[in-house]
Short mmCIF file of C-alpha atoms (C1' of nucleotides) in Angstrom, two decimals:
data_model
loop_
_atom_site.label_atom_id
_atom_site.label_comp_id
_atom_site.label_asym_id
_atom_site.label_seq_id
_atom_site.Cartn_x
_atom_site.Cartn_y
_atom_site.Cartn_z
CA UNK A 1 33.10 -12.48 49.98
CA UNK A 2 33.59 -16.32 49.54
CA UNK A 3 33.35 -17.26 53.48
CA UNK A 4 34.88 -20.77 53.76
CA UNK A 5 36.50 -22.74 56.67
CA UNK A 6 39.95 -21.55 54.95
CA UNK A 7 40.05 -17.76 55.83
CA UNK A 8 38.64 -18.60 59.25
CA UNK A 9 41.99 -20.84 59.66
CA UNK A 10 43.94 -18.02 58.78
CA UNK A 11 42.21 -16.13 60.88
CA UNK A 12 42.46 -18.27 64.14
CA UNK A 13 46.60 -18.78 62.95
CA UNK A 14 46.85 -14.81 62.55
CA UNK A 15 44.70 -14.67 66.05
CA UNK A 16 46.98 -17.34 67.91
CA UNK A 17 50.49 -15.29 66.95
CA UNK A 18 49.15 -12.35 68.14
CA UNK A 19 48.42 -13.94 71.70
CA UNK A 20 51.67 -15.68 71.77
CA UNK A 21 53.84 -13.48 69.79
CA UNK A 22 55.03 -11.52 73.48
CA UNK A 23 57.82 -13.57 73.35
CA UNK A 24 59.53 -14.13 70.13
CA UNK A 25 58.55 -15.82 67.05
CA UNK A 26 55.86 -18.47 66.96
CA UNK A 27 56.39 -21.43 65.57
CA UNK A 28 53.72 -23.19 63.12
CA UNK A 29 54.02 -26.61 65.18
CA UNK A 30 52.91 -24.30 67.98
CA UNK A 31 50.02 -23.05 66.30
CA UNK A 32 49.58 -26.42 64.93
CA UNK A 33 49.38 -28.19 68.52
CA UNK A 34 47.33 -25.49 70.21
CA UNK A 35 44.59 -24.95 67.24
CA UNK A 36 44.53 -28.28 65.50
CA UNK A 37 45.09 -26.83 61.95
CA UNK A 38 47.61 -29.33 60.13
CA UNK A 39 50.97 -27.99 60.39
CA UNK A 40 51.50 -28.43 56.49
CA UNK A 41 48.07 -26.78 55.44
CA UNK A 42 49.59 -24.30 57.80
CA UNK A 43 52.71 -23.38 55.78
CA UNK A 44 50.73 -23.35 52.80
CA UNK A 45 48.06 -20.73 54.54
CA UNK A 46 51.38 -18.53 56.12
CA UNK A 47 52.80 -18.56 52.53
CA UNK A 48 50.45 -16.62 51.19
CA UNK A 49 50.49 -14.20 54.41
CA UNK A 50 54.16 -14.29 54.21
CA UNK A 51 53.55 -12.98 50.39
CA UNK A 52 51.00 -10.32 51.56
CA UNK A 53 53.66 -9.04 53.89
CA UNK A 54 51.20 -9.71 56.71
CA UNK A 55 53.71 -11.87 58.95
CA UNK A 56 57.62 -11.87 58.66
CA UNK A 57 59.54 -15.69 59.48
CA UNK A 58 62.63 -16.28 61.35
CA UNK A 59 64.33 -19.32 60.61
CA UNK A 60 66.22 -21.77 62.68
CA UNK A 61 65.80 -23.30 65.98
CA UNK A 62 63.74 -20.55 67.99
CA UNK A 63 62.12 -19.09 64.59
CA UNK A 64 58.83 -19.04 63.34
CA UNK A 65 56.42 -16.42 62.66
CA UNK A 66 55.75 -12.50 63.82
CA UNK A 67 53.34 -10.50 62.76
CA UNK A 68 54.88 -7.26 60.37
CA UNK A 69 52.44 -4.81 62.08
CA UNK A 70 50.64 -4.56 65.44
CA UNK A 71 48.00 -6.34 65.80
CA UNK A 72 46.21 -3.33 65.92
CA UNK A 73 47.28 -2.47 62.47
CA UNK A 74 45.78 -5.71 60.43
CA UNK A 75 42.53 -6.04 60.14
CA UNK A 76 40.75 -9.73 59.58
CA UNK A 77 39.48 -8.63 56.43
CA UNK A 78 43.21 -8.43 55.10
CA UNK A 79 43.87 -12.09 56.35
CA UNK A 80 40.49 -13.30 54.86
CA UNK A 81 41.75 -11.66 51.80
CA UNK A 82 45.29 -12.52 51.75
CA UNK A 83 44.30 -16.83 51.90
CA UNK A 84 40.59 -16.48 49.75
CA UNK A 85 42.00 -14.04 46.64
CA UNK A 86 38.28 -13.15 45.87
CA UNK A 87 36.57 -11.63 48.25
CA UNK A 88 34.09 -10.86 45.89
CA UNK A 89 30.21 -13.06 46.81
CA UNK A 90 29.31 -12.44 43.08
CA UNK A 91 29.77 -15.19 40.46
CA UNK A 92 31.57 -12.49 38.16
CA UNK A 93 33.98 -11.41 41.25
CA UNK A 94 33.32 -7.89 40.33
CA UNK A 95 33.86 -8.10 36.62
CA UNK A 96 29.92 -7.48 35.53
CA UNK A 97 29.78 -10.52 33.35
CA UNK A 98 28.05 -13.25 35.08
CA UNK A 99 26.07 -13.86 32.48
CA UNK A 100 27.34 -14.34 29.07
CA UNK A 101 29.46 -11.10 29.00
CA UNK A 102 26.48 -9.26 31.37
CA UNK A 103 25.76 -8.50 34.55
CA UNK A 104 23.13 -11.47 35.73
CA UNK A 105 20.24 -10.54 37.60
CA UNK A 106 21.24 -10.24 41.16
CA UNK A 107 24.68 -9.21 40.62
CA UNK A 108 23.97 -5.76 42.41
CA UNK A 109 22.89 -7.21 45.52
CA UNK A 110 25.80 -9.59 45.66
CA UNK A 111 28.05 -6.84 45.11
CA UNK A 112 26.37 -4.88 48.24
CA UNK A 113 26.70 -7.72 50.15
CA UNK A 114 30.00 -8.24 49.10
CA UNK A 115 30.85 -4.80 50.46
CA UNK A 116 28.57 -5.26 53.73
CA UNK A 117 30.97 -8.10 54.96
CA UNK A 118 34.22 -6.58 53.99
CA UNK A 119 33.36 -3.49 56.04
CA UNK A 120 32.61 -5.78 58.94
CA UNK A 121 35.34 -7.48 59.08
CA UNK A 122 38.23 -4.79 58.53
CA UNK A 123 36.67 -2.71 60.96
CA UNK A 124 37.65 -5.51 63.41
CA UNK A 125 41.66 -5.77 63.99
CA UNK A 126 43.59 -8.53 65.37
CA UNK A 127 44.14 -6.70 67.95
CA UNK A 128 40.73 -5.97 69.18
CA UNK A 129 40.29 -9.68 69.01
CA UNK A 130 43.17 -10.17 71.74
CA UNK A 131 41.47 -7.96 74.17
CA UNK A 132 38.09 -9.65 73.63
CA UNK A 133 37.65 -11.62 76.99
CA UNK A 134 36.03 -14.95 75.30
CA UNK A 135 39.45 -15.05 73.17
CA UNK A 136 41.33 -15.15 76.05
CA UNK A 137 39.15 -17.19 78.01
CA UNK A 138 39.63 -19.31 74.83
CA UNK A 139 42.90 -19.29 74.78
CA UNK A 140 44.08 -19.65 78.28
CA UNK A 141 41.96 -23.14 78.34
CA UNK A 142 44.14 -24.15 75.15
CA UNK A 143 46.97 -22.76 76.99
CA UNK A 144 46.15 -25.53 79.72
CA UNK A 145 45.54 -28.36 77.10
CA UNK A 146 48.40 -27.86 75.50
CA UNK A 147 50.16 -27.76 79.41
CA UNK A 148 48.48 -31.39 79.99
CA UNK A 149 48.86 -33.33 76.94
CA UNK A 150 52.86 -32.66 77.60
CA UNK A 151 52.57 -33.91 80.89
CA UNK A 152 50.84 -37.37 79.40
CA UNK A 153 53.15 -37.39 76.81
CA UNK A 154 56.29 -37.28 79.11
CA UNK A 155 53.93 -39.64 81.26
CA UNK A 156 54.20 -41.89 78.43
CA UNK A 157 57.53 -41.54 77.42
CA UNK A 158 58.72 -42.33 80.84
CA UNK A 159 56.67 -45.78 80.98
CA UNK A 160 57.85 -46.39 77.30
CA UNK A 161 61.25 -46.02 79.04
CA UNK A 162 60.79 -48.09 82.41
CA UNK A 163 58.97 -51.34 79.54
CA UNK A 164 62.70 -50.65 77.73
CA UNK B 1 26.49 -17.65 56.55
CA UNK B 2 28.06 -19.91 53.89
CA UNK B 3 28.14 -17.91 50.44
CA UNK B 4 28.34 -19.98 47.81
CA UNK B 5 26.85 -20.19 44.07
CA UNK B 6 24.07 -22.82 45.31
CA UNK B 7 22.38 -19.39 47.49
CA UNK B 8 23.20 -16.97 44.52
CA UNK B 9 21.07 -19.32 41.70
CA UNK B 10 18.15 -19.90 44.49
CA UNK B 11 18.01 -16.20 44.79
CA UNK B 12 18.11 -15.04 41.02
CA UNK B 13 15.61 -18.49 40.04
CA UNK B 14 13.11 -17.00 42.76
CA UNK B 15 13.61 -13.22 41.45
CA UNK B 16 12.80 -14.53 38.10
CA UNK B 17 9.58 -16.29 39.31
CA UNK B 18 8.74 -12.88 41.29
CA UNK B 19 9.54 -10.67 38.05
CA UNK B 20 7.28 -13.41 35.51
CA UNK B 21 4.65 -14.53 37.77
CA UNK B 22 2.17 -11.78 36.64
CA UNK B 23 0.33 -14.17 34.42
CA UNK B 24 0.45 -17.26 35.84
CA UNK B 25 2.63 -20.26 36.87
CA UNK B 26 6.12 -20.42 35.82
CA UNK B 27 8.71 -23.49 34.19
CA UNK B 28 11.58 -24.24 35.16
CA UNK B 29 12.19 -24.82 31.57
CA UNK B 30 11.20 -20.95 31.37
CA UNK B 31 13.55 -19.86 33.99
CA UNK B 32 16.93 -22.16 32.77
CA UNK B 33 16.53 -20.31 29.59
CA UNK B 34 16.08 -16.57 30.86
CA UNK B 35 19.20 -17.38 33.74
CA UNK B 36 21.26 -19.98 32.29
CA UNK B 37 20.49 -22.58 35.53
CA UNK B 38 20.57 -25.94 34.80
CA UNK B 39 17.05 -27.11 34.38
CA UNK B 40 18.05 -30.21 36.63
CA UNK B 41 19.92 -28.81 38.97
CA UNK B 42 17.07 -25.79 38.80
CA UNK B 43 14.87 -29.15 39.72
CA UNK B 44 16.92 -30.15 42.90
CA UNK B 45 16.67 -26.33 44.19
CA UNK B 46 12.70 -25.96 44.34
CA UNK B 47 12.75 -29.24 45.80
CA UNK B 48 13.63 -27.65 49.20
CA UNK B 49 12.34 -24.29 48.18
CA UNK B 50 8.97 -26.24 47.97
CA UNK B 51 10.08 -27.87 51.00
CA UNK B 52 9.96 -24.94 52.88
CA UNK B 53 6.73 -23.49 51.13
CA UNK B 54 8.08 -20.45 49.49
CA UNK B 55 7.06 -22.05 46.69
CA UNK B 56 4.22 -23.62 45.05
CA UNK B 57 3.52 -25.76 41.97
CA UNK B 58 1.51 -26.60 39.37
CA UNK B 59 1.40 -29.52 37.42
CA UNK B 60 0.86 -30.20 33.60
CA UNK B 61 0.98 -27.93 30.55
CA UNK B 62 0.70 -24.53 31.29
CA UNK B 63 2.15 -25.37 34.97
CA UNK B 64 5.27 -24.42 36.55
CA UNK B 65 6.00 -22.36 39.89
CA UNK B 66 4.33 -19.71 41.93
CA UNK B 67 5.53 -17.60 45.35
CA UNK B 68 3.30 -18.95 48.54
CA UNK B 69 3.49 -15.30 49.25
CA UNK B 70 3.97 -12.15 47.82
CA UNK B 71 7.34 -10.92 47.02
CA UNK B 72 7.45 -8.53 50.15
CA UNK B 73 6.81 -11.29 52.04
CA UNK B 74 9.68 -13.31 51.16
CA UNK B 75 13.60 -12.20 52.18
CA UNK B 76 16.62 -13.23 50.31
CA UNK B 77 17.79 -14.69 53.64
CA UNK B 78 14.84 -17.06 53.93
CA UNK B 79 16.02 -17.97 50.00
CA UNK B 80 19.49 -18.52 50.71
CA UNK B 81 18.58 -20.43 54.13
CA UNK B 82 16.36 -22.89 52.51
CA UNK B 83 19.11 -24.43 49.92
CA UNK B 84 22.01 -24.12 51.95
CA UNK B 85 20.64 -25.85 55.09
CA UNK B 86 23.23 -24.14 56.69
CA UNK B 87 23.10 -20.18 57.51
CA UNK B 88 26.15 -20.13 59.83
CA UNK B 89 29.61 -18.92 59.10
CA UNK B 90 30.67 -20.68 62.44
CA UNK B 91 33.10 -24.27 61.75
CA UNK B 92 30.53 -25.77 64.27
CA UNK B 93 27.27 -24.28 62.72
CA UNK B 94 26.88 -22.95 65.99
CA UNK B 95 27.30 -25.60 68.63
CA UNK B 96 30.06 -24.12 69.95
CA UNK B 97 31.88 -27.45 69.60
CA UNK B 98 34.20 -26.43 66.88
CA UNK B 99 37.56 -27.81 68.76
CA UNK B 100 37.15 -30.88 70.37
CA UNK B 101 33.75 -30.25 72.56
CA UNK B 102 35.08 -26.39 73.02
CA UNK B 103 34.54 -23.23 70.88
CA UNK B 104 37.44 -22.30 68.85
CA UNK B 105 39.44 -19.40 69.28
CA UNK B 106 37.43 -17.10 66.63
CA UNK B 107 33.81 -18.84 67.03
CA UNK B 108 32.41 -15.87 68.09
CA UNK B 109 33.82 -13.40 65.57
CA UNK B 110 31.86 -16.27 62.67
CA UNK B 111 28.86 -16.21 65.18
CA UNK B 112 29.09 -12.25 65.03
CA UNK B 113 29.45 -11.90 61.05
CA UNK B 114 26.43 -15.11 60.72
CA UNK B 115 23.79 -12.31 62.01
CA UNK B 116 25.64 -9.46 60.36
CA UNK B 117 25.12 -10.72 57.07
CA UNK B 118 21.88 -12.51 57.94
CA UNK B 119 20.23 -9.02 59.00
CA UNK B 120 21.39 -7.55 55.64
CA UNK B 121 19.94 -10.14 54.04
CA UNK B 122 16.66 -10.29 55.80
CA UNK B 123 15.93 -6.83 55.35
CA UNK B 124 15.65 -7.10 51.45
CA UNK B 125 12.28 -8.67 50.14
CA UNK B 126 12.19 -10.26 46.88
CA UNK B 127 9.49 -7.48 45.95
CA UNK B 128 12.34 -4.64 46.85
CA UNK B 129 14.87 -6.41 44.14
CA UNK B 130 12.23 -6.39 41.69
CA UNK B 131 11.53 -2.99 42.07
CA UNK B 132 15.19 -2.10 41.66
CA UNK B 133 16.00 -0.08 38.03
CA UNK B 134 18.80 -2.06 37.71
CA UNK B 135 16.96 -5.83 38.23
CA UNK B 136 14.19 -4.37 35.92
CA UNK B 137 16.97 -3.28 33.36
CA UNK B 138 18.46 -6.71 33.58
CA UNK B 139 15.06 -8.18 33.36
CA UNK B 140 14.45 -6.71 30.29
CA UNK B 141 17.89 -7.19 28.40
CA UNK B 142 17.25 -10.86 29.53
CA UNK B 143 13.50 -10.88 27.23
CA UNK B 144 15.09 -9.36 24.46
CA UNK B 145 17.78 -12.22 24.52
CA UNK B 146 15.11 -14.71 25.06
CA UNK B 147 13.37 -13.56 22.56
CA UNK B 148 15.99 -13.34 19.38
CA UNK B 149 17.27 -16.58 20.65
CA UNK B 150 13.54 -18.13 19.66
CA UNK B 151 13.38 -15.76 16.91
CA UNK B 152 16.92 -17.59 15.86
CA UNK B 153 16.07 -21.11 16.38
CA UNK B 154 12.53 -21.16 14.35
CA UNK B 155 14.76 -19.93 11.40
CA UNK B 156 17.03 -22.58 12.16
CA UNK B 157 13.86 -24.84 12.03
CA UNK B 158 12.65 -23.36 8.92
CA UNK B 159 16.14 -24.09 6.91
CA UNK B 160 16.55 -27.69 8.16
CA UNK B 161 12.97 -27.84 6.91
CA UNK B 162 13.82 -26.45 3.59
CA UNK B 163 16.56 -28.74 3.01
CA UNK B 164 14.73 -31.90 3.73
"C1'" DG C 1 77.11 -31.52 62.66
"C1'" DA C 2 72.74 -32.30 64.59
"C1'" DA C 3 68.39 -30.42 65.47
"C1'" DT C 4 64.98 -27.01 64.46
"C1'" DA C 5 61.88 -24.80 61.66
"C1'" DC C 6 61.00 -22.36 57.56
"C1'" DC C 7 60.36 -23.11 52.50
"C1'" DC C 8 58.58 -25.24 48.26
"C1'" DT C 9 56.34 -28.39 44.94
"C1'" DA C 10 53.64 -31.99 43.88
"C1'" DC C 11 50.33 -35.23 44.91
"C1'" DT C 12 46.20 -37.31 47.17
"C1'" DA C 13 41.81 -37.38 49.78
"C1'" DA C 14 37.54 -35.65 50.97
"C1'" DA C 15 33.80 -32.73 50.52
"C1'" DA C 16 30.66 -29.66 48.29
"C1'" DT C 17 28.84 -27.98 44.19
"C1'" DA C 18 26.94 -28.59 39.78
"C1'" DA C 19 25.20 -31.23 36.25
"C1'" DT C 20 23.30 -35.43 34.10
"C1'" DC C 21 20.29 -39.33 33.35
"C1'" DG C 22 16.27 -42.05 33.40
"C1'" DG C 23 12.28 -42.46 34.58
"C1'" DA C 24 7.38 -41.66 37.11
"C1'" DT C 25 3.22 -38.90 37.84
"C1'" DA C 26 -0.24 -35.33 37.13
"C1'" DT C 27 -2.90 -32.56 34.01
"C1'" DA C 28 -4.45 -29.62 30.15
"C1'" DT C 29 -5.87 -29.95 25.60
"C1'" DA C 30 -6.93 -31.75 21.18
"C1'" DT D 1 -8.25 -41.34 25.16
"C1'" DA D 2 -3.79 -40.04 23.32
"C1'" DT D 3 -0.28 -36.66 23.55
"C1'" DA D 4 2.46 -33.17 25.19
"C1'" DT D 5 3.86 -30.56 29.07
"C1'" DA D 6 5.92 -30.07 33.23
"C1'" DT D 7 6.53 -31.30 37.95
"C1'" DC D 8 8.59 -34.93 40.80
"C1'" DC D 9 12.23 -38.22 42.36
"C1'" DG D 10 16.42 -40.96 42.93
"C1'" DA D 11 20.77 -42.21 41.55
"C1'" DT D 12 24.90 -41.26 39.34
"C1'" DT D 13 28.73 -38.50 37.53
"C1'" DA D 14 31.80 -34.48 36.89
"C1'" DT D 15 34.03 -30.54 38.57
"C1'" DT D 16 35.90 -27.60 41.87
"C1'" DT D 17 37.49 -26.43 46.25
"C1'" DT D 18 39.27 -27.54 50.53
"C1'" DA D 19 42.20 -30.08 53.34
"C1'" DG D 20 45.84 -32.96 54.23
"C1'" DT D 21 50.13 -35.69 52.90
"C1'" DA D 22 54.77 -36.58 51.25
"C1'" DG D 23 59.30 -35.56 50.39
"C1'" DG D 24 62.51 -32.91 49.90
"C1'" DG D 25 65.39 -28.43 50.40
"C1'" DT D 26 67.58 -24.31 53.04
"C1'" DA D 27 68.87 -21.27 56.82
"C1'" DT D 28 70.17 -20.95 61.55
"C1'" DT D 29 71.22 -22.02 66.31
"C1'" DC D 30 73.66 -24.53 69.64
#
DNA sequence: GAATACCCTACTAAAATAATCGGATATATA
DNA sequence: TATATATCCGATTATTTTAGTAGGGTATTC
């Protein structure tokens, strides 16, 4: 399984909707604000999980994102999977040619490994994430970020105002 | 853990030294032939597996590399650890820092899946991939290749010879 | 009709990986 | 002692992937 800073984006994305996805659709600039994942590389990532059926969108004012199935119901191997296309750790992804139309020497161990991860990870849902208490220790300090930089930022916009 | 290529050639470059080192010191010459590595990049790869002492050289004709210890004695995960510097699949390589001074919202699934795939990989010894039928079948496809390739070239040698 | 927010394509920037080049040093052997 | 072998070492380049940017379009709400 390639295991790079882009399926753990999708991951935290996936992990943020289903915190905030109580009421209504989320929108990306939310997820943008509260996880610092640019909101663009974000509607690239929620393409794909829009293709993989793994989120629905609502559009308009009010829309954004919901998740197809309970959080319960999607594991983070999916999500890894959906964003990454190979989730294969050997150099042939699976295809027993590494090495000029052979398997190369440790393609067998990659190919457990390979396996090892995937199990890990769809064993764990989205929703078992949510009930984790660290995640929402996690996200109820983000929660309060989020709460403060509005404050400075209507701060600000009132002095911007009063200088007008 | 990041799993990239870098890991995967450290690991099958020290298998080969484990499988040839019967009768003495191996090249690196020896081992970018049987694996198709780069012999430069093979170069910059034993640099920090030397680094670390896992491996040992010798130099001058006849020279090459040895294991510091015996196969049994060496894991995959100590392979993969010394050329990737990195062993965490954590954005913050552990420091819990991974959104501005915080942990992020999935830091410790990453920190979970790090020793996950870190135990799996310290429990195999380079000694319990040789000993695997389908390394040693590998292994030997890999001599026979070697072998016809030379077998090839010295013809080659012998025309270009004949029309000079 | 204005604002919101998804949707889509293309491009650019940055980073990591992989490979290349040019040499220096040690050593076995003839 | 000369030569060939093979490790050592640093710098540079190429390639690929990741990440972010830009600029527009479309659907929907109010």
């Amino acid at each position: 399984m390639r295991l790079t800073t882009k399926g753990r984006y999708a991951v935290t994305a996936m992990l943020d909707l289903a915190l905030h996805s109580r009421q209504g659709p989320v929108s990306l600039a939310d997820i943008s604000g509260r996880q610092d994942i640019s909101l663009s590389y974000l509607e690239q990532l929620f393409a794909k999980l829009r293709k993989r059926e793994l989120v629905q969108s609502v559009r308009g004012p009010g829309g954004g994102y919901q998740l197809t199935r309970e959080g319960d119901a999607i594991s983070v191997a999916e999500v890894v999977d959906a964003v990454n296309e190979s989730v294969d750790a050997t150099l042939c992804r699976g295809d027993n040619d590494c090495q000029h139309g052979n398997e190369c020497l440790t393609h067998h161990l990659w190919s457990d490994l390979s396996h090892q991860i995937h199990d890990f990870l769809s064993k764990i849902s989205l929703g078992d994430l949510v009930r984790r208490n660290e995640v929402r220790a996690v996200a109820k300090r983000q929660a309060i970020d989020i709460k403060r930089l509005n404050q400075k930022q209507s701060a600000d916009l009132i002095d911007i105002e009063a200088t007008l």
